[in-house]
PDB file of C-alpha atoms in Angstrom:
ATOM      1  CA  MET A   1       2.349  19.349 -37.077  1.00  0.00           C
ATOM      2  CA  ASP A   2       2.029  22.341 -34.791  1.00  0.00           C
ATOM      3  CA  ALA A   3       4.689  24.736 -33.473  1.00  0.00           C
ATOM      4  CA  THR A   4       5.777  22.232 -30.832  1.00  0.00           C
ATOM      5  CA  GLY A   5       6.742  19.740 -33.520  1.00  0.00           C
ATOM      6  CA  GLN A   6       4.075  17.308 -32.386  1.00  0.00           C
ATOM      7  CA  ASN A   7       0.818  16.289 -33.971  1.00  0.00           C
ATOM      8  CA  GLY A   8      -1.391  18.650 -31.986  1.00  0.00           C
ATOM      9  CA  GLN A   9      -0.274  17.287 -28.613  1.00  0.00           C
ATOM     10  CA  ASP A  10       0.859  19.960 -26.173  1.00  0.00           C
ATOM     11  CA  THR A  11       4.050  18.991 -24.344  1.00  0.00           C
ATOM     12  CA  ALA A  12       2.541  19.942 -20.962  1.00  0.00           C
ATOM     13  CA  ALA A  13      -0.401  17.614 -21.581  1.00  0.00           C
ATOM     14  CA  ALA A  14       2.024  14.769 -22.245  1.00  0.00           C
ATOM     15  CA  GLN A  15       3.683  15.261 -18.863  1.00  0.00           C
ATOM     16  CA  GLN A  16       2.729  13.020 -15.996  1.00  0.00           C
ATOM     17  CA  ARG A  17       1.154  14.798 -13.012  1.00  0.00           C
ATOM     18  CA  VAL A  18       2.814  13.921  -9.697  1.00  0.00           C
ATOM     19  CA  VAL A  19       1.169  14.752  -6.371  1.00  0.00           C
ATOM     20  CA  TRP A  20       2.762  14.423  -2.954  1.00  0.00           C
ATOM     21  CA  ALA A  21       2.216  14.736   0.767  1.00  0.00           C
ATOM     22  CA  VAL A  22       4.225  14.198   3.933  1.00  0.00           C
ATOM     23  CA  VAL A  23       2.492  12.024   6.521  1.00  0.00           C
ATOM     24  CA  GLY A  24       3.486  11.084  10.037  1.00  0.00           C
ATOM     25  CA  SER A  25       4.205   7.474  10.965  1.00  0.00           C
ATOM     26  CA  ASP A  26       5.690   5.413  13.774  1.00  0.00           C
ATOM     27  CA  ILE A  27       9.018   5.560  11.942  1.00  0.00           C
ATOM     28  CA  GLY A  28       8.962   9.314  11.305  1.00  0.00           C
ATOM     29  CA  PRO A  29       7.616  11.486   8.502  1.00  0.00           C
ATOM     30  CA  LEU A  30       7.134   9.756   5.154  1.00  0.00           C
ATOM     31  CA  LEU A  31       6.941  11.506   1.804  1.00  0.00           C
ATOM     32  CA  LEU A  32       4.373   9.828  -0.441  1.00  0.00           C
ATOM     33  CA  ALA A  33       4.193  10.637  -4.157  1.00  0.00           C
ATOM     34  CA  ALA A  34       1.710   9.329  -6.691  1.00  0.00           C
ATOM     35  CA  THR A  35       0.824   9.570 -10.358  1.00  0.00           C
ATOM     36  CA  ARG A  36      -2.410   8.623 -12.079  1.00  0.00           C
ATOM     37  CA  ASP A  37      -0.913   5.101 -12.373  1.00  0.00           C
ATOM     38  CA  GLY A  38      -0.408   4.676  -8.628  1.00  0.00           C
ATOM     39  CA  LEU A  39       1.912   5.255  -5.708  1.00  0.00           C
ATOM     40  CA  VAL A  40       5.350   5.980  -7.173  1.00  0.00           C
ATOM     41  CA  SER A  41       7.529   6.845  -4.187  1.00  0.00           C
ATOM     42  CA  VAL A  42       7.792   6.506  -0.415  1.00  0.00           C
ATOM     43  CA  VAL A  43      10.682   8.374   1.205  1.00  0.00           C
ATOM     44  CA  PHE A  44      11.820   7.899   4.819  1.00  0.00           C
ATOM     45  CA  HIS A  45      12.799  10.695   7.212  1.00  0.00           C
ATOM     46  CA  ALA A  46      11.050  13.372   5.133  1.00  0.00           C
ATOM     47  CA  THR A  47      12.623  16.460   6.643  1.00  0.00           C
ATOM     48  CA  ASP A  48      12.494  19.581   4.468  1.00  0.00           C
ATOM     49  CA  ALA A  49      15.928  18.860   2.980  1.00  0.00           C
ATOM     50  CA  VAL A  50      15.178  15.182   2.287  1.00  0.00           C
ATOM     51  CA  ARG A  51      11.773  16.101   0.864  1.00  0.00           C
ATOM     52  CA  ASP A  52      13.185  18.769  -1.454  1.00  0.00           C
ATOM     53  CA  LYS A  53      15.912  16.459  -2.765  1.00  0.00           C
ATOM     54  CA  ALA A  54      13.428  13.617  -3.368  1.00  0.00           C
ATOM     55  CA  LEU A  55      10.934  15.910  -5.106  1.00  0.00           C
ATOM     56  CA  GLY A  56      13.710  17.259  -7.314  1.00  0.00           C
ATOM     57  CA  ARG A  57      14.646  13.713  -8.398  1.00  0.00           C
ATOM     58  CA  ILE A  58      11.015  12.757  -9.008  1.00  0.00           C
ATOM     59  CA  GLY A  59      10.356  15.982 -10.901  1.00  0.00           C
ATOM     60  CA  SER A  60      13.332  15.450 -13.182  1.00  0.00           C
ATOM     61  CA  ARG A  61      12.307  11.859 -13.910  1.00  0.00           C
ATOM     62  CA  PHE A  62       8.750  12.871 -14.838  1.00  0.00           C
ATOM     63  CA  GLY A  63       9.535  16.220 -16.429  1.00  0.00           C
ATOM     64  CA  THR A  64       7.140  18.105 -14.175  1.00  0.00           C
ATOM     65  CA  GLU A  65       7.206  19.728 -10.765  1.00  0.00           C
ATOM     66  CA  PRO A  66       5.420  17.574  -8.196  1.00  0.00           C
ATOM     67  CA  VAL A  67       2.451  19.307  -6.580  1.00  0.00           C
ATOM     68  CA  GLU A  68       1.750  19.168  -2.853  1.00  0.00           C
ATOM     69  CA  ALA A  69      -1.758  17.720  -2.596  1.00  0.00           C
ATOM     70  CA  PRO A  70      -2.408  15.900   0.708  1.00  0.00           C
ATOM     71  CA  ASP A  71      -6.133  15.698  -0.097  1.00  0.00           C
ATOM     72  CA  SER A  72      -5.628  14.235  -3.579  1.00  0.00           C
ATOM     73  CA  PRO A  73      -7.615  11.096  -4.390  1.00  0.00           C
ATOM     74  CA  LEU A  74      -4.372   9.755  -5.882  1.00  0.00           C
ATOM     75  CA  LEU A  75      -2.880   9.650  -2.345  1.00  0.00           C
ATOM     76  CA  ALA A  76      -5.956   8.920  -0.217  1.00  0.00           C
ATOM     77  CA  ASP A  77      -5.742   5.109  -0.226  1.00  0.00           C
ATOM     78  CA  ALA A  78      -1.988   5.089   0.379  1.00  0.00           C
ATOM     79  CA  ILE A  79      -2.315   7.463   3.346  1.00  0.00           C
ATOM     80  CA  ARG A  80      -5.166   5.417   4.818  1.00  0.00           C
ATOM     81  CA  GLN A  81      -3.517   2.028   4.280  1.00  0.00           C
ATOM     82  CA  LEU A  82      -0.181   3.140   5.741  1.00  0.00           C
ATOM     83  CA  ALA A  83      -1.974   4.468   8.844  1.00  0.00           C
ATOM     84  CA  GLU A  84      -3.766   1.118   9.162  1.00  0.00           C
ATOM     85  CA  TYR A  85      -0.450  -0.754   8.768  1.00  0.00           C
ATOM     86  CA  PHE A  86       1.252   1.238  11.520  1.00  0.00           C
ATOM     87  CA  ALA A  87      -1.803   0.790  13.762  1.00  0.00           C
ATOM     88  CA  GLY A  88      -1.494  -2.996  13.318  1.00  0.00           C
ATOM     89  CA  ARG A  89      -4.789  -3.266  11.396  1.00  0.00           C
ATOM     90  CA  ARG A  90      -3.356  -3.987   7.925  1.00  0.00           C
ATOM     91  CA  ARG A  91      -0.998  -6.717   6.775  1.00  0.00           C
ATOM     92  CA  ASP A  92      -1.257  -6.372   2.988  1.00  0.00           C
ATOM     93  CA  PHE A  93      -1.261  -3.243   0.877  1.00  0.00           C
ATOM     94  CA  GLU A  94      -3.854  -3.119  -1.870  1.00  0.00           C
ATOM     95  CA  LEU A  95      -2.645  -0.156  -3.864  1.00  0.00           C
ATOM     96  CA  PRO A  96      -1.962   0.526  -7.498  1.00  0.00           C
ATOM     97  CA  LEU A  97       1.789   1.013  -7.854  1.00  0.00           C
ATOM     98  CA  ASP A  98       3.590   3.034 -10.499  1.00  0.00           C
ATOM     99  CA  TRP A  99       6.807   1.079 -11.145  1.00  0.00           C
ATOM    100  CA  SER A 100       8.261   3.644 -13.557  1.00  0.00           C
ATOM    101  CA  LEU A 101      11.112   4.746 -11.246  1.00  0.00           C
ATOM    102  CA  ILE A 102      12.712   1.286 -11.394  1.00  0.00           C
ATOM    103  CA  THR A 103      13.566  -1.020 -14.275  1.00  0.00           C
ATOM    104  CA  GLY A 104      15.174  -4.302 -15.248  1.00  0.00           C
ATOM    105  CA  PHE A 105      16.476  -6.716 -12.622  1.00  0.00           C
ATOM    106  CA  ASN A 106      15.653  -4.336  -9.772  1.00  0.00           C
ATOM    107  CA  ARG A 107      12.008  -4.153 -10.832  1.00  0.00           C
ATOM    108  CA  GLU A 108      11.826  -7.939 -11.223  1.00  0.00           C
ATOM    109  CA  VAL A 109      13.234  -8.492  -7.729  1.00  0.00           C
ATOM    110  CA  LEU A 110      10.968  -5.894  -6.114  1.00  0.00           C
ATOM    111  CA  ARG A 111       7.870  -7.295  -7.796  1.00  0.00           C
ATOM    112  CA  GLU A 112       8.770 -10.783  -6.509  1.00  0.00           C
ATOM    113  CA  LEU A 113       9.327  -9.355  -3.044  1.00  0.00           C
ATOM    114  CA  ALA A 114       5.965  -7.570  -3.072  1.00  0.00           C
ATOM    115  CA  ALA A 115       4.111 -10.653  -4.298  1.00  0.00           C
ATOM    116  CA  GLY A 116       5.983 -13.396  -2.497  1.00  0.00           C
ATOM    117  CA  VAL A 117       7.093 -12.288   0.980  1.00  0.00           C
ATOM    118  CA  SER A 118       4.160 -11.780   3.295  1.00  0.00           C
ATOM    119  CA  TYR A 119       3.705  -9.799   6.490  1.00  0.00           C
ATOM    120  CA  GLY A 120       5.651 -11.305   9.372  1.00  0.00           C
ATOM    121  CA  ALA A 121       7.976 -13.309   7.113  1.00  0.00           C
ATOM    122  CA  VAL A 122      11.533 -12.664   6.012  1.00  0.00           C
ATOM    123  CA  VAL A 123      13.633 -13.844   3.097  1.00  0.00           C
ATOM    124  CA  GLY A 124      17.384 -13.957   2.551  1.00  0.00           C
ATOM    125  CA  TYR A 125      19.081 -11.983  -0.204  1.00  0.00           C
ATOM    126  CA  GLY A 126      20.234 -15.236  -1.847  1.00  0.00           C
ATOM    127  CA  ASP A 127      16.796 -16.823  -1.539  1.00  0.00           C
ATOM    128  CA  LEU A 128      15.240 -13.850  -3.273  1.00  0.00           C
ATOM    129  CA  ALA A 129      17.898 -14.068  -6.000  1.00  0.00           C
ATOM    130  CA  ARG A 130      16.981 -17.733  -6.555  1.00  0.00           C
ATOM    131  CA  ARG A 131      13.277 -16.843  -6.755  1.00  0.00           C
ATOM    132  CA  VAL A 132      13.978 -14.635  -9.761  1.00  0.00           C
ATOM    133  CA  GLY A 133      16.206 -17.230 -11.408  1.00  0.00           C
ATOM    134  CA  GLN A 134      19.539 -15.570 -10.605  1.00  0.00           C
ATOM    135  CA  PRO A 135      20.998 -17.688  -7.760  1.00  0.00           C
ATOM    136  CA  ALA A 136      24.399 -15.937  -7.818  1.00  0.00           C
ATOM    137  CA  ALA A 137      22.895 -12.445  -7.594  1.00  0.00           C
ATOM    138  CA  ALA A 138      22.532 -11.959  -3.818  1.00  0.00           C
ATOM    139  CA  GLN A 139      24.593  -8.759  -3.888  1.00  0.00           C
ATOM    140  CA  ALA A 140      22.529  -7.441  -6.793  1.00  0.00           C
ATOM    141  CA  VAL A 141      19.407  -8.156  -4.737  1.00  0.00           C
ATOM    142  CA  GLY A 142      20.908  -6.000  -1.999  1.00  0.00           C
ATOM    143  CA  ALA A 143      21.407  -3.202  -4.509  1.00  0.00           C
ATOM    144  CA  ALA A 144      17.795  -3.599  -5.668  1.00  0.00           C
ATOM    145  CA  MET A 145      16.627  -3.243  -2.064  1.00  0.00           C
ATOM    146  CA  GLY A 146      18.643  -0.043  -1.753  1.00  0.00           C
ATOM    147  CA  ALA A 147      17.057   1.294  -4.937  1.00  0.00           C
ATOM    148  CA  ASN A 148      13.486   0.489  -3.852  1.00  0.00           C
ATOM    149  CA  PRO A 149      11.369   3.610  -4.493  1.00  0.00           C
ATOM    150  CA  LEU A 150       8.434   2.148  -2.514  1.00  0.00           C
ATOM    151  CA  PRO A 151       9.761   0.959   0.867  1.00  0.00           C
ATOM    152  CA  VAL A 152       7.260  -0.328   3.434  1.00  0.00           C
ATOM    153  CA  VAL A 153       4.681  -0.947   0.677  1.00  0.00           C
ATOM    154  CA  VAL A 154       7.218  -3.036  -1.254  1.00  0.00           C
ATOM    155  CA  PRO A 155       8.689  -4.548   1.920  1.00  0.00           C
ATOM    156  CA  CYS A 156      12.467  -4.448   1.511  1.00  0.00           C
ATOM    157  CA  HIS A 157      12.688  -4.458   5.317  1.00  0.00           C
ATOM    158  CA  ARG A 158      11.759  -8.171   5.105  1.00  0.00           C
ATOM    159  CA  VAL A 159      15.020  -9.065   3.343  1.00  0.00           C
ATOM    160  CA  VAL A 160      17.726 -10.237   5.759  1.00  0.00           C
ATOM    161  CA  GLU A 161      21.111 -11.932   5.748  1.00  0.00           C
ATOM    162  CA  ARG A 162      21.358 -15.711   5.472  1.00  0.00           C
ATOM    163  CA  ASP A 163      23.126 -16.021   8.828  1.00  0.00           C
ATOM    164  CA  GLY A 164      20.290 -14.289  10.655  1.00  0.00           C
ATOM    165  CA  GLY A 165      21.802 -10.798  10.535  1.00  0.00           C
ATOM    166  CA  ILE A 166      19.426  -7.935   9.860  1.00  0.00           C
ATOM    167  CA  GLY A 167      21.293  -6.697   6.768  1.00  0.00           C
ATOM    168  CA  GLY A 168      21.337  -3.138   5.527  1.00  0.00           C
ATOM    169  CA  PHE A 169      18.483  -0.711   5.036  1.00  0.00           C
ATOM    170  CA  GLY A 170      18.132   2.610   3.256  1.00  0.00           C
ATOM    171  CA  GLY A 171      15.923   3.989   6.008  1.00  0.00           C
ATOM    172  CA  GLY A 172      18.464   3.062   8.685  1.00  0.00           C
ATOM    173  CA  LEU A 173      18.765  -0.061  10.810  1.00  0.00           C
ATOM    174  CA  GLU A 174      16.612   1.378  13.610  1.00  0.00           C
ATOM    175  CA  THR A 175      13.779   1.871  11.117  1.00  0.00           C
ATOM    176  CA  LYS A 176      14.216  -1.690   9.816  1.00  0.00           C
ATOM    177  CA  ARG A 177      14.116  -3.061  13.369  1.00  0.00           C
ATOM    178  CA  LYS A 178      10.929  -1.091  14.116  1.00  0.00           C
ATOM    179  CA  LEU A 179       9.210  -2.410  10.986  1.00  0.00           C
ATOM    180  CA  LEU A 180      10.237  -6.001  11.725  1.00  0.00           C
ATOM    181  CA  ALA A 181       9.067  -5.591  15.344  1.00  0.00           C
ATOM    182  CA  LEU A 182       5.730  -4.206  14.141  1.00  0.00           C
ATOM    183  CA  GLU A 183       5.317  -7.373  12.062  1.00  0.00           C
ATOM    184  CA  GLY A 184       6.320  -9.649  14.959  1.00  0.00           C
ATOM    185  CA  VAL A 185       9.603 -10.812  13.426  1.00  0.00           C
ATOM    186  CA  LEU A 186      11.701  -9.127  16.117  1.00  0.00           C
ATOM    187  CA  PRO A 187      10.802  -8.258  19.698  1.00  0.00           C
ATOM    188  CA  GLU A 188       9.764  -4.664  20.365  1.00  0.00           C
ATOM    189  CA  PRO A 189      12.803  -2.579  21.351  1.00  0.00           C
ATOM    190  CA  LEU A 190      12.941  -1.893  25.092  1.00  0.00           C
ATOM    191  CA  PHE A 191      14.006   1.735  24.535  1.00  0.00           C
TER     192      PHE A 191
END
């Protein structure tokens, strides 16, 4: 063992590199963060304060300071595909995703959402709970949507209330309405 107490492995080398960029979108600035495993975070309303708080959380989870790198190959596909989505030229994201910021039931629900609820469709909280074998877990599904580290790409905006209500949304109800209108689920807002 070396001075670090490891078998020749430097602690810094064991850390995961996280790169990030803020990109414009039809719903405001989005913070995108990625690791070598894939896109790890999408954050709405990426003002300086929101960005700094999100980067602090991500940095503490990965044990490294995220690096601003808008030209990084790790972000290139995500930036391009999100631009295509907002331009109405993309319905499905084909990106590697790093699921390490979410675990357990929340991860299971979000993976089902990503795989099983397509562009232009919606699903109820209870229906999504049934899909993962937990029919009484509609409220827990709501919590999983609120914990989604990859909104838009993992489309939590497509989860609505059983009675036709829009439900909640971490990015704000106006953002949810805009995303659902983009996908043709709701009419475009008049103003």
